[in-house]
mmCIF file of C-alpha atoms in Angstrom:
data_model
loop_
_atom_site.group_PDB
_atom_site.id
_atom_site.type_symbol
_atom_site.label_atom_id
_atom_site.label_comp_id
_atom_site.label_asym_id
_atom_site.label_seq_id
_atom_site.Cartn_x
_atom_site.Cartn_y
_atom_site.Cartn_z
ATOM 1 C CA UNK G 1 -24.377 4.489 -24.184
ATOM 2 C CA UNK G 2 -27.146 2.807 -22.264
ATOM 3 C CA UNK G 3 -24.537 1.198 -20.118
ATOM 4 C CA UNK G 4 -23.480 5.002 -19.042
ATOM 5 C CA UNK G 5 -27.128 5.866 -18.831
ATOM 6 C CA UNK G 6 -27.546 3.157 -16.344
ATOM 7 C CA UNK G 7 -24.603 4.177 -13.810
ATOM 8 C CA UNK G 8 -26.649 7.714 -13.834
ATOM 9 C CA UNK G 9 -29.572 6.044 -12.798
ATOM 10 C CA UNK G 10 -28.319 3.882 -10.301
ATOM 11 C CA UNK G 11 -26.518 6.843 -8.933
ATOM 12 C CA UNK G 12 -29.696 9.210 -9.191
ATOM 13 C CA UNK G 13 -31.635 6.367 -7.349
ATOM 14 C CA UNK G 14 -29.107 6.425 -4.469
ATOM 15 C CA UNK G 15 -28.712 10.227 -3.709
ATOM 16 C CA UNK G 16 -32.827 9.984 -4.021
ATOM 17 C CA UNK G 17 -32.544 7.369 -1.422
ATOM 18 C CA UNK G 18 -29.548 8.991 0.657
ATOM 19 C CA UNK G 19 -30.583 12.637 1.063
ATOM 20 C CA UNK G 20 -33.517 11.827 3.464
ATOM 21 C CA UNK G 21 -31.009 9.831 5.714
ATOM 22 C CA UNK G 22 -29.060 12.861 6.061
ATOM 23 C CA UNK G 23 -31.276 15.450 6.317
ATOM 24 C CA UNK G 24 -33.753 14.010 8.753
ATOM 25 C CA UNK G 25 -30.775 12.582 10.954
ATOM 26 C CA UNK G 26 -29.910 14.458 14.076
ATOM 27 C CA UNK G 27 -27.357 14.212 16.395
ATOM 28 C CA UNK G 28 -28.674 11.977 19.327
ATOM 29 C CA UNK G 29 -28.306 13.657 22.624
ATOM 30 C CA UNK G 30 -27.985 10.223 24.811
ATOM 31 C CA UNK G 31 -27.531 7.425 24.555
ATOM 32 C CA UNK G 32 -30.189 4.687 23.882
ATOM 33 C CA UNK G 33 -31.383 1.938 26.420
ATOM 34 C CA UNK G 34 -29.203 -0.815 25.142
ATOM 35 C CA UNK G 35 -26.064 1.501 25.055
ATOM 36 C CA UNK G 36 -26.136 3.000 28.528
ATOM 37 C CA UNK G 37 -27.345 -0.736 29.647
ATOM 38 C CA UNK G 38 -23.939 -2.248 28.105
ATOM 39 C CA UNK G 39 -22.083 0.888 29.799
ATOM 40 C CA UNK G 40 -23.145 -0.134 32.937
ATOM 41 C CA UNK G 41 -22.689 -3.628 32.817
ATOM 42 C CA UNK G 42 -19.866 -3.239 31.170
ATOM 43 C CA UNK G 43 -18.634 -1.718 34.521
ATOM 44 C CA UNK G 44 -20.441 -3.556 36.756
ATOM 45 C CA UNK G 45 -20.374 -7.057 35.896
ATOM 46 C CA UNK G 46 -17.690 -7.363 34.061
ATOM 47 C CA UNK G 47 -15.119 -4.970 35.830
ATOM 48 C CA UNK G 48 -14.163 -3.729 32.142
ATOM 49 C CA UNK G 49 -13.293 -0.364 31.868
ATOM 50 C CA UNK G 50 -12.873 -0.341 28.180
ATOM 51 C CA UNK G 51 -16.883 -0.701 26.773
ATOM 52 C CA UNK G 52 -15.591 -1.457 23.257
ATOM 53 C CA UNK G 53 -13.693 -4.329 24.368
ATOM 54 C CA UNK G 54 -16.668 -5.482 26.635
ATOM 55 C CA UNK G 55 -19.122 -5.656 23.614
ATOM 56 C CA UNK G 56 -16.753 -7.431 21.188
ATOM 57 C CA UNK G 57 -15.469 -10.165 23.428
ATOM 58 C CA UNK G 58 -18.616 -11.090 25.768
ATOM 59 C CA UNK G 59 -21.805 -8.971 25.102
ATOM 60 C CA UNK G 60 -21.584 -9.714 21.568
ATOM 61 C CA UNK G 61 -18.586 -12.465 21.757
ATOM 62 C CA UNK G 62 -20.665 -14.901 19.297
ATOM 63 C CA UNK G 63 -20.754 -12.504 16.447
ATOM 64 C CA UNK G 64 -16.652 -11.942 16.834
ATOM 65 C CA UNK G 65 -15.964 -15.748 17.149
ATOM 66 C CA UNK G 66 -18.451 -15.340 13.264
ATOM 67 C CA UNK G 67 -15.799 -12.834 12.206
ATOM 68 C CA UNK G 68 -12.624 -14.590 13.163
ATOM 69 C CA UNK G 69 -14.405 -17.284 11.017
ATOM 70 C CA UNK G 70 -14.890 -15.097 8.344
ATOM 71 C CA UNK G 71 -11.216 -13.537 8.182
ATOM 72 C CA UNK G 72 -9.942 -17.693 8.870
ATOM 73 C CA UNK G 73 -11.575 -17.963 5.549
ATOM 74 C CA UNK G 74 -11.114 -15.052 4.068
ATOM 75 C CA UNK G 75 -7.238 -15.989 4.239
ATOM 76 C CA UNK G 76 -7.880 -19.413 3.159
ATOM 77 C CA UNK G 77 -9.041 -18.282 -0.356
ATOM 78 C CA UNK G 78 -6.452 -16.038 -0.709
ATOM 79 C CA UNK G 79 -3.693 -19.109 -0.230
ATOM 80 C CA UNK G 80 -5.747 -21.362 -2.802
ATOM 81 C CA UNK G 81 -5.993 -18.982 -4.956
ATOM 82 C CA UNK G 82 -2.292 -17.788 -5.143
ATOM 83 C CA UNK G 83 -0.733 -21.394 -4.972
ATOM 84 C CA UNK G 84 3.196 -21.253 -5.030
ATOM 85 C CA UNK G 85 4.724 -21.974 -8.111
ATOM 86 C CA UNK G 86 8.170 -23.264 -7.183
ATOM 87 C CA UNK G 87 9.877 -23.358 -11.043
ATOM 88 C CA UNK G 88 9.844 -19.872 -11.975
ATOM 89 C CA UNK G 89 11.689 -18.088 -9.397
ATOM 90 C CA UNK G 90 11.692 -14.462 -9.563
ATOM 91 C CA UNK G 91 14.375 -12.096 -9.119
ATOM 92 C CA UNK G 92 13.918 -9.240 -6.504
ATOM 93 C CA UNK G 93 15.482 -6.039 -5.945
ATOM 94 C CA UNK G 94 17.348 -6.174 -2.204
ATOM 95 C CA UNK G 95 16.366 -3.442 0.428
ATOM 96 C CA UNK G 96 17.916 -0.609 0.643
ATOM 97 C CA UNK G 97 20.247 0.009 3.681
ATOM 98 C CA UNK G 98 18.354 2.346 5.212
ATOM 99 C CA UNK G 99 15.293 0.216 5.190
ATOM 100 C CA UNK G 100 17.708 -2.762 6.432
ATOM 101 C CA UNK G 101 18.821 -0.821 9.623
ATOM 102 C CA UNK G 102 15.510 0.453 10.214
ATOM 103 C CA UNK G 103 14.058 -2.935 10.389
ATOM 104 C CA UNK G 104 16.241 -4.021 12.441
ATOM 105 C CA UNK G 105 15.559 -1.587 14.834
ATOM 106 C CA UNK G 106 11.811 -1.268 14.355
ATOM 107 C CA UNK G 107 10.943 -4.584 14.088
ATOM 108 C CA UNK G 108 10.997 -5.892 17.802
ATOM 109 C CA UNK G 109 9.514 -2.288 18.845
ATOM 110 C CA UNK G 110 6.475 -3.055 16.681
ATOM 111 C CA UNK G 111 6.052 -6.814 17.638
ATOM 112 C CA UNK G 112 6.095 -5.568 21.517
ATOM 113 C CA UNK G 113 3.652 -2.851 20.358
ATOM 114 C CA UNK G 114 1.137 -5.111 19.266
ATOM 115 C CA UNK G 115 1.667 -7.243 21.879
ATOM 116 C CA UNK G 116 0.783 -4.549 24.333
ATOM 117 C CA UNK G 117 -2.096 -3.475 22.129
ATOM 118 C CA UNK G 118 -3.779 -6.407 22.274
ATOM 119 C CA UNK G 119 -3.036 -7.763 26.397
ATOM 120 C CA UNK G 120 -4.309 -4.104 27.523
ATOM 121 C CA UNK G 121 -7.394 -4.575 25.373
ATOM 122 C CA UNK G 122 -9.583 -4.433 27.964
ATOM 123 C CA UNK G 123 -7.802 -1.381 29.979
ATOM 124 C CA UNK G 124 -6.656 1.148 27.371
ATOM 125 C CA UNK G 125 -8.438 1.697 23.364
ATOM 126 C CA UNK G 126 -7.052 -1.610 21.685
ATOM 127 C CA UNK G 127 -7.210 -5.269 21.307
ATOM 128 C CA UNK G 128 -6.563 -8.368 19.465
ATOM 129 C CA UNK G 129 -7.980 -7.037 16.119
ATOM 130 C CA UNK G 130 -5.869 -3.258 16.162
ATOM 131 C CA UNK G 131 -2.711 -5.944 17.901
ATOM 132 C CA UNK G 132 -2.754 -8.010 15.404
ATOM 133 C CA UNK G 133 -2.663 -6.443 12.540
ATOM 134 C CA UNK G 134 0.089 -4.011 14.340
ATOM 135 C CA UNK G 135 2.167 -7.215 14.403
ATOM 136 C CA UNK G 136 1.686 -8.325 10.703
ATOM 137 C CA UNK G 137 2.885 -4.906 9.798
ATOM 138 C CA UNK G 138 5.985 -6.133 11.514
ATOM 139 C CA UNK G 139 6.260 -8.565 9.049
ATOM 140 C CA UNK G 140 5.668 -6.469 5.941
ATOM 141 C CA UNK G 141 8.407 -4.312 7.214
ATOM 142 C CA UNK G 142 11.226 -7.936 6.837
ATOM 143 C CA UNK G 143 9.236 -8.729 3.755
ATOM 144 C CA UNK G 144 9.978 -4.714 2.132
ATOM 145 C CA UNK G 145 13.809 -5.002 3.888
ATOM 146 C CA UNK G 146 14.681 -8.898 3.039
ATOM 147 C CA UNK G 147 14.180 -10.447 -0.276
ATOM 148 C CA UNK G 148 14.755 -13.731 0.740
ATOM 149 C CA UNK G 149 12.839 -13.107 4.156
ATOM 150 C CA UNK G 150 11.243 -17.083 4.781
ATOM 151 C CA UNK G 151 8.284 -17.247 7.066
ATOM 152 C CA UNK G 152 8.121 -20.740 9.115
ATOM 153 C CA UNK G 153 4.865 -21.488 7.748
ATOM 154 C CA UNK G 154 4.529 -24.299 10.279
ATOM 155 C CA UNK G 155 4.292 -21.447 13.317
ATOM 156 C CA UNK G 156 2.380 -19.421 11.513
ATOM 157 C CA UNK G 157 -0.183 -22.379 10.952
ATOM 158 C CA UNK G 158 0.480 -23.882 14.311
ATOM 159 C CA UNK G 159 0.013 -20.523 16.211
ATOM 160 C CA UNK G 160 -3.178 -20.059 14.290
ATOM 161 C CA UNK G 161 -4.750 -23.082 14.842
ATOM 162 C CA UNK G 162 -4.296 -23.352 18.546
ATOM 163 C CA UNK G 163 -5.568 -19.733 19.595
ATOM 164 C CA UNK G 164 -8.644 -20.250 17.284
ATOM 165 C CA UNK G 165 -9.194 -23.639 18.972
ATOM 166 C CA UNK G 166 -8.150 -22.709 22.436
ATOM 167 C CA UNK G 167 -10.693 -18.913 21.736
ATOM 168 C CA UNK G 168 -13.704 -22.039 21.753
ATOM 169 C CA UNK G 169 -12.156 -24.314 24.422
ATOM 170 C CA UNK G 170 -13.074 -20.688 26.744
ATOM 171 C CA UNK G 171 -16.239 -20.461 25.455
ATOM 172 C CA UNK G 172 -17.113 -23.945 26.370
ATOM 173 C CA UNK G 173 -15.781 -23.921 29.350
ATOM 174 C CA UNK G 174 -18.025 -20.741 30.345
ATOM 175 C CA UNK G 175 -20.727 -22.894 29.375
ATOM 176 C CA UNK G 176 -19.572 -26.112 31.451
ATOM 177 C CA UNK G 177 -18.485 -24.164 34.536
ATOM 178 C CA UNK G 178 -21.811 -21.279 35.019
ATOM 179 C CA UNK G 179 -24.211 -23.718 32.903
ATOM 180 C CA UNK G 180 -26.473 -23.081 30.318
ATOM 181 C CA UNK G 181 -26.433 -19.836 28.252
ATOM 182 C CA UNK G 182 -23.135 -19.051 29.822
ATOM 183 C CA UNK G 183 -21.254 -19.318 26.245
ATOM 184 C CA UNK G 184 -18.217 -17.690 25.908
ATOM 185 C CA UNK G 185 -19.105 -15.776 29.378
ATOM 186 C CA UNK G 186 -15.751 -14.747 30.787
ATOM 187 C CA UNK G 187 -16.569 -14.714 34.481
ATOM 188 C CA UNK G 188 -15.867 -18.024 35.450
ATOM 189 C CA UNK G 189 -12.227 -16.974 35.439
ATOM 190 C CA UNK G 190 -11.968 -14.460 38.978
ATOM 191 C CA UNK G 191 -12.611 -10.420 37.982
ATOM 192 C CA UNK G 192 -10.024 -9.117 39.741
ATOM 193 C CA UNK G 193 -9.619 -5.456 41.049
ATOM 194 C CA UNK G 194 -10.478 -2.137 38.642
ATOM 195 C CA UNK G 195 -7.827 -1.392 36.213
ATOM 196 C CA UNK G 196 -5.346 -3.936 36.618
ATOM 197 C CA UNK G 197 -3.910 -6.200 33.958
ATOM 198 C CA UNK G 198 -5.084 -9.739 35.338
ATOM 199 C CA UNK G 199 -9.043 -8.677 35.689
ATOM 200 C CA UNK G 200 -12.053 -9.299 34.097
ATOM 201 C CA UNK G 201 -11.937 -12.642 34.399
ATOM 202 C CA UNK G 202 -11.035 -14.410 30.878
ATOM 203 C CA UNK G 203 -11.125 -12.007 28.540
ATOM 204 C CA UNK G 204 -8.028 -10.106 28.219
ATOM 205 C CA UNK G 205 -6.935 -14.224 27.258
ATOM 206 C CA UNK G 206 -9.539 -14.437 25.146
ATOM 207 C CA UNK G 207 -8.483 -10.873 23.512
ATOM 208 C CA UNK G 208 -4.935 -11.912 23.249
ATOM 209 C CA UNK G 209 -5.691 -15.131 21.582
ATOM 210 C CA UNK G 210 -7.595 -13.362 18.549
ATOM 211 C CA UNK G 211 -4.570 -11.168 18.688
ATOM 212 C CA UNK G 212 -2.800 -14.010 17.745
ATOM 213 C CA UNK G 213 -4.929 -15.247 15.378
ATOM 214 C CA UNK G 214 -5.445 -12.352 13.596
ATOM 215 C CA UNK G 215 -1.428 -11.533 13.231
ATOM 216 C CA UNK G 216 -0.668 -15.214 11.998
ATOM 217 C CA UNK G 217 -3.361 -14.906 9.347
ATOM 218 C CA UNK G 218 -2.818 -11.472 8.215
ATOM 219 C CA UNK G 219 0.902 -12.366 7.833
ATOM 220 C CA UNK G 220 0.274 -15.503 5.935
ATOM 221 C CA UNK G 221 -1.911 -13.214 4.168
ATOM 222 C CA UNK G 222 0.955 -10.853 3.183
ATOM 223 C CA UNK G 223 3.349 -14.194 2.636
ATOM 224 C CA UNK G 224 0.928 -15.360 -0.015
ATOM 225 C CA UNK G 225 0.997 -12.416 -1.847
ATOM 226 C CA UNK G 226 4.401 -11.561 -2.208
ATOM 227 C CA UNK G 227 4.674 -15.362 -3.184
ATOM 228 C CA UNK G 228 2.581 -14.286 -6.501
ATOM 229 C CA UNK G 229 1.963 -11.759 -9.237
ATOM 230 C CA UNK G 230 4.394 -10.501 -12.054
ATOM 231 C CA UNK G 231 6.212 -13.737 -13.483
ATOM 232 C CA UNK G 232 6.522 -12.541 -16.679
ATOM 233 C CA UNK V 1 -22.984 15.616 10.423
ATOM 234 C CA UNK V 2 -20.127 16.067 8.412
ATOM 235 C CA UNK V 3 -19.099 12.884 9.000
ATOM 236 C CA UNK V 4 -21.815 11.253 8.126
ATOM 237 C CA UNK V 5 -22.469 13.464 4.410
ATOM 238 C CA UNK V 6 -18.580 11.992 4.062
ATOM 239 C CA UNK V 7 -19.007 8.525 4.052
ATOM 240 C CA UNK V 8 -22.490 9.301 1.772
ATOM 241 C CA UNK V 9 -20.247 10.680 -0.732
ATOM 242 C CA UNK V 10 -17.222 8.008 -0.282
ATOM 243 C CA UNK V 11 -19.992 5.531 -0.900
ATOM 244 C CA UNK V 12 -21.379 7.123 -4.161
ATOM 245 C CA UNK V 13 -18.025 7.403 -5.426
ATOM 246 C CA UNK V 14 -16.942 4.112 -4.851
ATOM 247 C CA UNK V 15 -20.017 2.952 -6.451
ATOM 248 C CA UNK V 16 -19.520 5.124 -9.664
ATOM 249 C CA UNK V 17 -15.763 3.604 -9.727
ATOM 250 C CA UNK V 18 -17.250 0.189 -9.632
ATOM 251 C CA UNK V 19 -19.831 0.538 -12.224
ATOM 252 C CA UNK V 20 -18.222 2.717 -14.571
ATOM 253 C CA UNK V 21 -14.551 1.444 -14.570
ATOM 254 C CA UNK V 22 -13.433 -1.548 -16.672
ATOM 255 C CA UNK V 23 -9.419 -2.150 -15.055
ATOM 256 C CA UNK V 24 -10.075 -4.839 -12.386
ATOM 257 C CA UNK V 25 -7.800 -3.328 -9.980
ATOM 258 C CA UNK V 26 -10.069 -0.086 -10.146
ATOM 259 C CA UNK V 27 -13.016 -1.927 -9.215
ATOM 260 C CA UNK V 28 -11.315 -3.447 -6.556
ATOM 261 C CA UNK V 29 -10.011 0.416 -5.325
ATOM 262 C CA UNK V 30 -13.738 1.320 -5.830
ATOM 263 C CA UNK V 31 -14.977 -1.216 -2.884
ATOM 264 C CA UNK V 32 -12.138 -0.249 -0.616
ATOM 265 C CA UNK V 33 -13.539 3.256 -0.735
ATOM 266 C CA UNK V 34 -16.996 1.858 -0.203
ATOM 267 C CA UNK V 35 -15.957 0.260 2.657
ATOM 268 C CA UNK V 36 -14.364 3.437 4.102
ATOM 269 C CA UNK V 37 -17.359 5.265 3.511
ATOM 270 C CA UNK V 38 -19.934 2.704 4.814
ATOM 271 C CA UNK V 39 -17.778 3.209 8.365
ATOM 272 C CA UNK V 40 -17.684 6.351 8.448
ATOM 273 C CA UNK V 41 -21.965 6.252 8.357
ATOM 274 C CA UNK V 42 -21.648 3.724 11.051
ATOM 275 C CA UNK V 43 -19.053 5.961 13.354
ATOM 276 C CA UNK V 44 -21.163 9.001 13.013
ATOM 277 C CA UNK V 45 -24.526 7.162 13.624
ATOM 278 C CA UNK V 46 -22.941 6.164 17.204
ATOM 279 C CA UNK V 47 -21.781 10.366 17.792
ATOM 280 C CA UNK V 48 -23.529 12.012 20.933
ATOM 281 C CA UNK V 49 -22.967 15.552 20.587
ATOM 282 C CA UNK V 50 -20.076 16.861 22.832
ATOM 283 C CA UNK V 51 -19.254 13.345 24.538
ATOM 284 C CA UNK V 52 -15.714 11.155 24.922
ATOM 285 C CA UNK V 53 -14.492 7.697 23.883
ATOM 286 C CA UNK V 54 -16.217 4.809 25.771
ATOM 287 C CA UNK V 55 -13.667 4.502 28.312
ATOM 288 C CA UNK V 56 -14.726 4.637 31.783
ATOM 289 C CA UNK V 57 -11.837 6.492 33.638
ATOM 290 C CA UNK V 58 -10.931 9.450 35.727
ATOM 291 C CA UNK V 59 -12.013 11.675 32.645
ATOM 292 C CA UNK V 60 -15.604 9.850 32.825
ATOM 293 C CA UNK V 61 -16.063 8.786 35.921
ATOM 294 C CA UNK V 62 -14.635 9.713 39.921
ATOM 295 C CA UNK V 63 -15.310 6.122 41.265
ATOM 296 C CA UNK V 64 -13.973 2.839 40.216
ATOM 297 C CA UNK V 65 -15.016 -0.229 39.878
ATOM 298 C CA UNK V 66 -18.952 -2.025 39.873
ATOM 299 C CA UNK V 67 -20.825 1.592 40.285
ATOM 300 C CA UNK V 68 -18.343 3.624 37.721
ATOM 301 C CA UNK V 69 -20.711 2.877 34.824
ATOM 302 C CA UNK V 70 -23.763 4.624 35.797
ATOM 303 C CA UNK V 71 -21.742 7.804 36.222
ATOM 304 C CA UNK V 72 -20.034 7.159 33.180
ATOM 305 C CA UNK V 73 -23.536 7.065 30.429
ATOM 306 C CA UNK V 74 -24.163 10.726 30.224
ATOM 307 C CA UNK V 75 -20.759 10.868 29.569
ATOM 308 C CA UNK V 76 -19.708 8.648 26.637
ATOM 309 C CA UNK V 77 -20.383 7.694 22.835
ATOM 310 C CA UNK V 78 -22.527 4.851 21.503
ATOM 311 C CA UNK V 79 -20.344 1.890 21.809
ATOM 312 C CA UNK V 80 -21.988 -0.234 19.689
ATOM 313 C CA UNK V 81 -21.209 1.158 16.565
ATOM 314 C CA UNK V 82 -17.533 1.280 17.609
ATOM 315 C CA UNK V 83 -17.417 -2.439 18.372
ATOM 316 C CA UNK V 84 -18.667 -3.026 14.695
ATOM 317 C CA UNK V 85 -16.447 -0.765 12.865
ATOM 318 C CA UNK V 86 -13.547 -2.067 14.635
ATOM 319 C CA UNK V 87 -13.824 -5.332 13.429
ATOM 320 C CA UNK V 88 -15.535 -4.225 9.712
ATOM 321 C CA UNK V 89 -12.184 -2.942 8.737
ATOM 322 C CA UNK V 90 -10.024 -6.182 9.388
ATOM 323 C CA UNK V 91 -12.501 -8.352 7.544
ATOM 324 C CA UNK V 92 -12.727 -5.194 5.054
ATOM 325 C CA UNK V 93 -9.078 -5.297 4.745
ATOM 326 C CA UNK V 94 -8.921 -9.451 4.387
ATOM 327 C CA UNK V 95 -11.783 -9.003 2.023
ATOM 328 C CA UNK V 96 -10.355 -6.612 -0.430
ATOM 329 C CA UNK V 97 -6.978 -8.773 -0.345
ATOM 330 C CA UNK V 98 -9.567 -11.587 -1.402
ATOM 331 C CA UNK V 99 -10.755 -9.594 -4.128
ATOM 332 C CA UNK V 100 -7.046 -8.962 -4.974
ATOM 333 C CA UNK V 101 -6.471 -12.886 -5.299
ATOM 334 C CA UNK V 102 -9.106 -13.110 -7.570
ATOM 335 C CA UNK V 103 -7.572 -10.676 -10.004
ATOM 336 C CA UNK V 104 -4.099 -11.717 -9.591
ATOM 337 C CA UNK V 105 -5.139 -15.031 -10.628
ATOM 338 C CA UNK V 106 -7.526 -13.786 -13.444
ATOM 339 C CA UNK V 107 -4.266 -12.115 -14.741
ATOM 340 C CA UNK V 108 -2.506 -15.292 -14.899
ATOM 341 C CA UNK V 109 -5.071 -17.059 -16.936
ATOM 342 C CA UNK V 110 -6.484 -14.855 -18.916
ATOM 343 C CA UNK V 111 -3.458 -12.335 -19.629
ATOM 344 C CA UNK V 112 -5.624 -8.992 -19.032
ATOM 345 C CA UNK V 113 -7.166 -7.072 -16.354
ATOM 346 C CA UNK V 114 -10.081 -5.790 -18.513
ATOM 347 C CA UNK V 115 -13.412 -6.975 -17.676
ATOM 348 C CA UNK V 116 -14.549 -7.532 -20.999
ATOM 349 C CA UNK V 117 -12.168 -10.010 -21.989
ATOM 350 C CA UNK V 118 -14.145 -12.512 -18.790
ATOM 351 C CA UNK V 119 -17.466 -12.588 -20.964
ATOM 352 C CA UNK V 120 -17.632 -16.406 -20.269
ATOM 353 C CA UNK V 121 -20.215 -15.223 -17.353
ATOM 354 C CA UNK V 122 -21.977 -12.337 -19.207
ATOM 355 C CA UNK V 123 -25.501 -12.406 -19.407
#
């Protein structure tokens, strides 16, 4: 009983604290001074149409390399934790034919999806993060249709490794090419011309290189599951 | 606005689901929908009334290139909020799958997805 009285409570205490947030809270009519300052650098500096992409990659590119971090680890708890246990082989149900076909089909549509998602990151709404996860849904789509689907765990690792590590080899060399507090600035790659697919200096690389990332690890992810869960 | 009173509730919700359940796997759906609702309170926070998507194009602004993005502020959203939520819901997703782990391998060792057979850690 006091347990339930206790939910109430907590509950009470957080409408108490969340009706003021919405009631005082209006609409802003413009946009603040760091906002409109990132539009316009975003622009002018960077020759980045796509403001989104601008923040995530150079104005705040630190606090993505954090998250790729975070997901990188994120993934690696989910393998230790769901270790393959070769002896007790389970037996799955095949795909259906419809789903077989369709994967056929589908599959190399979705992979080139991504893949466009996450080079145009910087041109279009999109980028490595939406990309790559658009590619490991790829993958769940042979894991659903095949039952004996194998991922080569050595590409997924290799593929993984090498776009994280290559992601910080850019950053560095921002730093060693414009000096000090240049980290991870994309400019010393040339900006191009407005719009096209090779500007902005390094960061539709950089972009495509998380994309990478982020498939490989949300498809060893989805490996790791299947792998596990309902041996008896 | 009602954005914003949506991810309030979504939040409360979740939170009642993760105090008040006992099945692990409910606890885990409980801070999924937490996570929904805490970006939906960051999407709204970056609205401006009646403005587009940060893109700076023909729809935002008529010239290209270095000078398009002073044209382009009294026409777009907060970006900065967008650039957060985008990545929130990867790690969100990688996160919850996390949390998954955890009970799939609770499962395993203890045979039972209540909580209250775990009271090794009760205090």
């Amino acid at each position: 009983m006091i347990k339930y009285l206790l939910t109430f409570l907590v509950l009470a205490g957080l409408i108490w604290l969340s009706v003021p947030l919405i009631t005082e809270f209006t609409t802003s009519e413009g946009l603040n001074n760091i906002s409109s300052e990132y539009v316009q650098l975003s622009a002018e500096k960077l020759n980045i149409p796509n403001t989104v992409t601008a923040i995530v990659v150079t104005f705040r590119g630190l606090d993505t390399l954090g998250e790729v971090t975070v997901l990188f680890l994120a993934t690696a708890g989910v393998g230790f934790f769901l270790k393959r246990k070769d002896s007790e082989k389970q037996k799955k149900r095949p795909g259906s034919e419809i789903l077989k076909t369709g994967s056929g089909i589908l599959t190399p549509m979705i992979i080139v999806l991504g893949v466009y998602i996450f080079v145009h990151g910087h041109l279009t709404p999109g980028g490595g993060f939406q990309g790559g996860v658009v590619i490991a849904s790829a993958f769940l789509l042979l894991i659903l249709a095949y039952e004996n689907f194998k991922f080569s765990h050595l590409l997924i690792h290799i593929s993984e490794s090498i776009s994280g590590f290559t992601y910080v080899l850019i950053g560095l060399a921002g730093l060693a090419i414009l000096g000090f507090n240049h980290f991870l600035d994309p400019r010393w790659l040339g900006l191009g011309e407005w719009g096209k697919l090779f500007s902005a200096g390094a960061v539709p690389i950089i972009y495509s290189l998380i994309g990478i990332k982020v498939g490989a690890e949300m498809s060893s992810l989805l490996d790791s599951m299947r792998d596990e869960g309902g041996h008896e | 606005m009602i954005v914003l009173i949506t991810g309030f509730l979504l939040m409360l919700i979740g939170i009642w689901a993760m105090l008040s359940r006992k099945h692990l796997i409910r606890i885990v759906i409980g801070f999924a929908i937490v996570d929904t609702g805490i970006n939906l309170v960051i999407v709204a926070l970056g609205y401006v009334k009646g403005k587009t998507a940060p893109i700076i194009d023909r729809a935002v602004s008529s010239s290209q290139g270095a000078m398009a993005g002073v044209e382009a502020v009294g026409k777009v959203v907060d970006p900065i909020p967008s650039a957060l939520v985008l990545t929130a819901i990867v790690i969100g997703l990688a996160v919850t799958a996390l949390m998954l782990a955890y009970v799939i391998r609770l499962n395993n060792s203890g045979k039972s997805l209540n909580i209250d057979d775990f009271g090794d850690q009760k205090w």
